[in-house]
Amino acid sequence: VAGINAARLAAGRGADFTLRRDQAYIGVLIDDLVTKPPVEPYRMFTSRAEYRLRLRNDNADQRLTPIGRELGLVDDVRWERWERTRRALDDALALLAAVRLGEGTAADLLRRPGADWETLCAVVPAARAVSPAVAFRAEVAVKYEGYLARERRQVEQMAKLESRLIPAWVDYGQVKGLRNEARSKLSKFTPRSLGQALRISGITPADVTVLAIHIERR
């Protein structure tokens, strides 16, 4: 990330690139170091990430290749490889949704305890044409669909807070109703958004609500 920003700065494009907590573990690491300075050497545990189902090793290209493309880090060969994978995954998911098996679909079969892609192939021969890597990703997407949808809603809610920037004119000492601990920590860490403020250790949702009201009234 530092290298990307150094290159952007040298090219006159600004050094403001970062990754969100829902995009990559390095995004979790950077955000933790900014909002929760460690009292001991920092170690990146998966337990530090609240969106672990999204941050899987099998979908790293899905999460990061489009970002890399926008930054000019992904060449045409790699981009086309990702596009083939994306289309194959879309086709596999479409197959699972379209094939009817009794009163349900092929996706419903995969959701059953103990069922896997081989189970599916036994009754849906067309599924054998899907590569093992794509089959695995399609199976994960189907089996964890409900959990992933819940995480997606959480990400969307946090994105709303992240989009609400804290103006530079805010003087935390003048925010009425803000706890003393919150004043101290917000003044120390100077978060750039309400979302980042909420992640500071010791800051509560009530503190963020008070701050939001203060900003709106100005």
XYZ file of C-alpha atoms in Angstrom:
218
model
C 0.000 0.000 0.000
C 2.862 2.369 0.801
C 4.482 1.571 -2.539
C 1.230 2.207 -4.404
C 0.803 5.562 -2.713
C 4.431 6.506 -3.346
C 3.924 5.815 -7.058
C 0.641 7.741 -7.093
C 2.272 10.698 -5.358
C 5.152 10.708 -7.840
C 2.618 10.664 -10.675
C 0.737 13.585 -9.150
C -2.357 11.493 -8.370
C -2.307 11.899 -4.577
C -1.303 9.430 -1.874
C -4.763 8.624 -0.555
C -5.185 4.957 -1.532
C -6.072 2.487 1.160
C -8.009 -0.758 1.486
C -11.119 -1.130 3.603
C -11.578 -3.705 6.344
C -13.960 -5.672 4.134
C -11.540 -5.731 1.184
C -8.355 -7.252 2.592
C -6.573 -8.264 5.771
C -4.025 -5.536 5.137
C -6.950 -3.129 5.290
C -7.795 -4.527 8.733
C -4.157 -4.176 9.795
C -3.856 -0.555 8.670
C -7.161 0.449 10.219
C -6.272 -1.249 13.517
C -2.925 0.534 13.677
C -4.633 3.869 13.032
C -7.577 3.472 15.392
C -6.284 1.012 17.998
C -2.556 1.582 18.552
C -1.215 -1.681 20.008
C 0.464 -1.862 23.392
C 2.536 -4.814 22.168
C 3.892 -5.932 18.766
C 0.942 -6.213 16.378
C 0.121 -9.614 14.935
C -2.456 -10.093 12.207
C -4.930 -12.706 13.418
C -8.005 -13.644 11.389
C -10.026 -13.014 14.541
C -9.282 -9.289 14.178
C -11.411 -9.143 11.024
C -15.172 -8.833 11.381
C -15.781 -9.865 7.755
C -13.860 -13.142 7.678
C -16.278 -14.876 5.320
C -15.500 -12.248 2.685
C -11.742 -12.326 3.247
C -11.084 -15.839 1.945
C -8.014 -17.001 0.062
C -10.135 -18.430 -2.756
C -11.719 -15.056 -3.604
C -8.678 -12.790 -3.322
C -8.730 -12.189 -7.092
C -12.430 -11.349 -6.924
C -11.833 -8.753 -4.198
C -8.591 -7.195 -5.397
C -8.177 -7.616 -9.166
C -10.721 -4.878 -10.071
C -9.009 -2.533 -7.612
C -5.616 -3.360 -9.093
C -6.971 -2.742 -12.566
C -8.200 0.727 -11.610
C -4.769 1.509 -10.183
C -2.988 0.332 -13.301
C -1.367 -2.647 -11.560
C -3.172 -5.408 -13.470
C -2.152 -5.904 -17.091
C -4.426 -7.103 -19.897
C -3.311 -10.752 -19.649
C -4.086 -11.000 -15.957
C -7.341 -9.079 -16.374
C -8.567 -11.417 -19.096
C -7.697 -14.409 -16.897
C -9.812 -12.939 -14.121
C -12.650 -12.185 -16.531
C -12.686 -15.841 -17.648
C -12.849 -16.948 -14.026
C -15.629 -14.475 -13.262
C -17.689 -15.601 -16.243
C -17.178 -19.261 -15.330
C -18.300 -18.583 -11.755
C -21.369 -16.671 -12.951
C -22.240 -19.568 -15.286
C -21.840 -22.114 -12.475
C -24.094 -20.136 -10.134
C -26.646 -19.695 -12.926
C -26.608 -23.466 -13.482
C -27.248 -24.114 -9.789
C -30.192 -21.726 -9.778
C -31.713 -22.989 -13.055
C -31.593 -26.778 -12.656
C -34.699 -28.125 -10.943
C -34.474 -31.221 -8.759
C -37.886 -32.124 -7.457
C -39.317 -29.191 -5.550
C -35.978 -27.443 -5.217
C -32.938 -26.450 -7.267
C -29.410 -27.770 -7.607
C -28.357 -25.027 -5.182
C -30.802 -26.388 -2.600
C -29.203 -29.823 -2.976
C -25.753 -28.360 -2.293
C -27.034 -26.732 0.885
C -27.958 -30.069 2.402
C -25.666 -31.399 5.154
C -22.996 -33.678 3.707
C -23.677 -32.691 0.105
C -20.811 -31.452 -2.077
C -20.048 -30.882 -5.752
C -19.557 -34.603 -6.368
C -23.017 -35.216 -4.955
C -24.334 -32.668 -7.431
C -22.453 -34.168 -10.371
C -24.124 -37.517 -9.720
C -27.521 -36.044 -10.549
C -26.547 -33.060 -12.735
C -24.014 -34.276 -15.353
C -23.523 -30.718 -16.680
C -21.858 -29.815 -13.366
C -18.861 -31.982 -14.302
C -17.862 -29.391 -16.900
C -17.108 -26.877 -14.140
C -13.442 -26.688 -13.127
C -12.612 -27.764 -9.547
C -11.525 -24.247 -8.542
C -14.714 -22.644 -9.828
C -16.838 -25.466 -8.395
C -15.343 -24.858 -4.961
C -16.107 -21.143 -5.103
C -19.642 -21.759 -6.330
C -20.205 -24.287 -3.561
C -18.959 -21.846 -0.912
C -21.159 -19.085 -2.314
C -24.234 -21.300 -2.124
C -23.591 -22.923 1.249
C -22.804 -19.624 2.986
C -25.220 -17.454 1.049
C -27.208 -16.388 4.125
C -24.129 -15.532 6.174
C -22.528 -13.679 3.273
C -25.717 -11.672 2.753
C -25.675 -10.677 6.421
C -22.047 -9.572 6.168
C -22.890 -7.618 3.017
C -25.607 -5.714 4.884
C -23.141 -4.952 7.690
C -20.594 -3.693 5.149
C -23.241 -1.461 3.561
C -24.196 -0.014 6.945
C -20.572 0.696 7.778
C -20.028 2.210 4.324
C -22.694 4.801 5.136
C -20.742 5.811 8.246
C -17.468 5.788 6.300
C -18.969 8.156 3.738
C -19.839 10.685 6.441
C -16.577 12.574 6.774
C -15.688 14.564 9.871
C -14.936 18.172 8.859
C -11.594 19.651 9.864
C -13.382 22.430 11.781
C -14.778 20.039 14.403
C -13.483 20.881 17.882
C -14.222 17.849 20.032
C -13.922 19.958 23.155
C -16.975 21.930 22.007
C -19.218 18.974 21.165
C -22.039 19.024 23.710
C -22.948 15.684 25.254
C -19.677 13.981 24.328
C -18.047 11.997 27.111
C -14.628 13.123 28.341
C -13.026 9.841 27.291
C -14.496 10.252 23.806
C -13.256 13.860 23.569
C -9.756 12.749 24.526
C -9.551 9.838 22.112
C -11.151 11.612 19.180
C -8.778 14.539 19.655
C -5.830 12.154 19.800
C -6.658 9.996 16.761
C -8.532 12.592 14.633
C -10.617 10.074 12.646
C -11.514 11.077 9.117
C -15.039 9.609 9.168
C -17.774 8.554 11.583
C -17.054 4.940 10.691
C -13.409 5.245 11.654
C -14.382 7.091 14.838
C -16.625 4.198 15.844
C -13.727 1.748 15.566
C -11.548 3.655 18.021
C -11.255 1.715 21.244
C -13.503 3.261 23.892
C -15.765 5.096 21.435
C -19.398 4.006 21.631
C -22.237 4.250 19.078
C -23.777 6.900 21.351
C -20.608 9.003 21.040
C -20.779 8.785 17.258
C -24.455 9.763 17.291
C -23.670 12.859 19.382
C -20.860 13.775 16.985
C -23.076 13.269 13.927
C -25.764 15.544 15.380
C -23.139 18.193 16.138
C -21.880 18.113 12.544
C -25.395 18.260 11.071
C -26.345 21.266 13.204
C -23.351 23.293 12.047
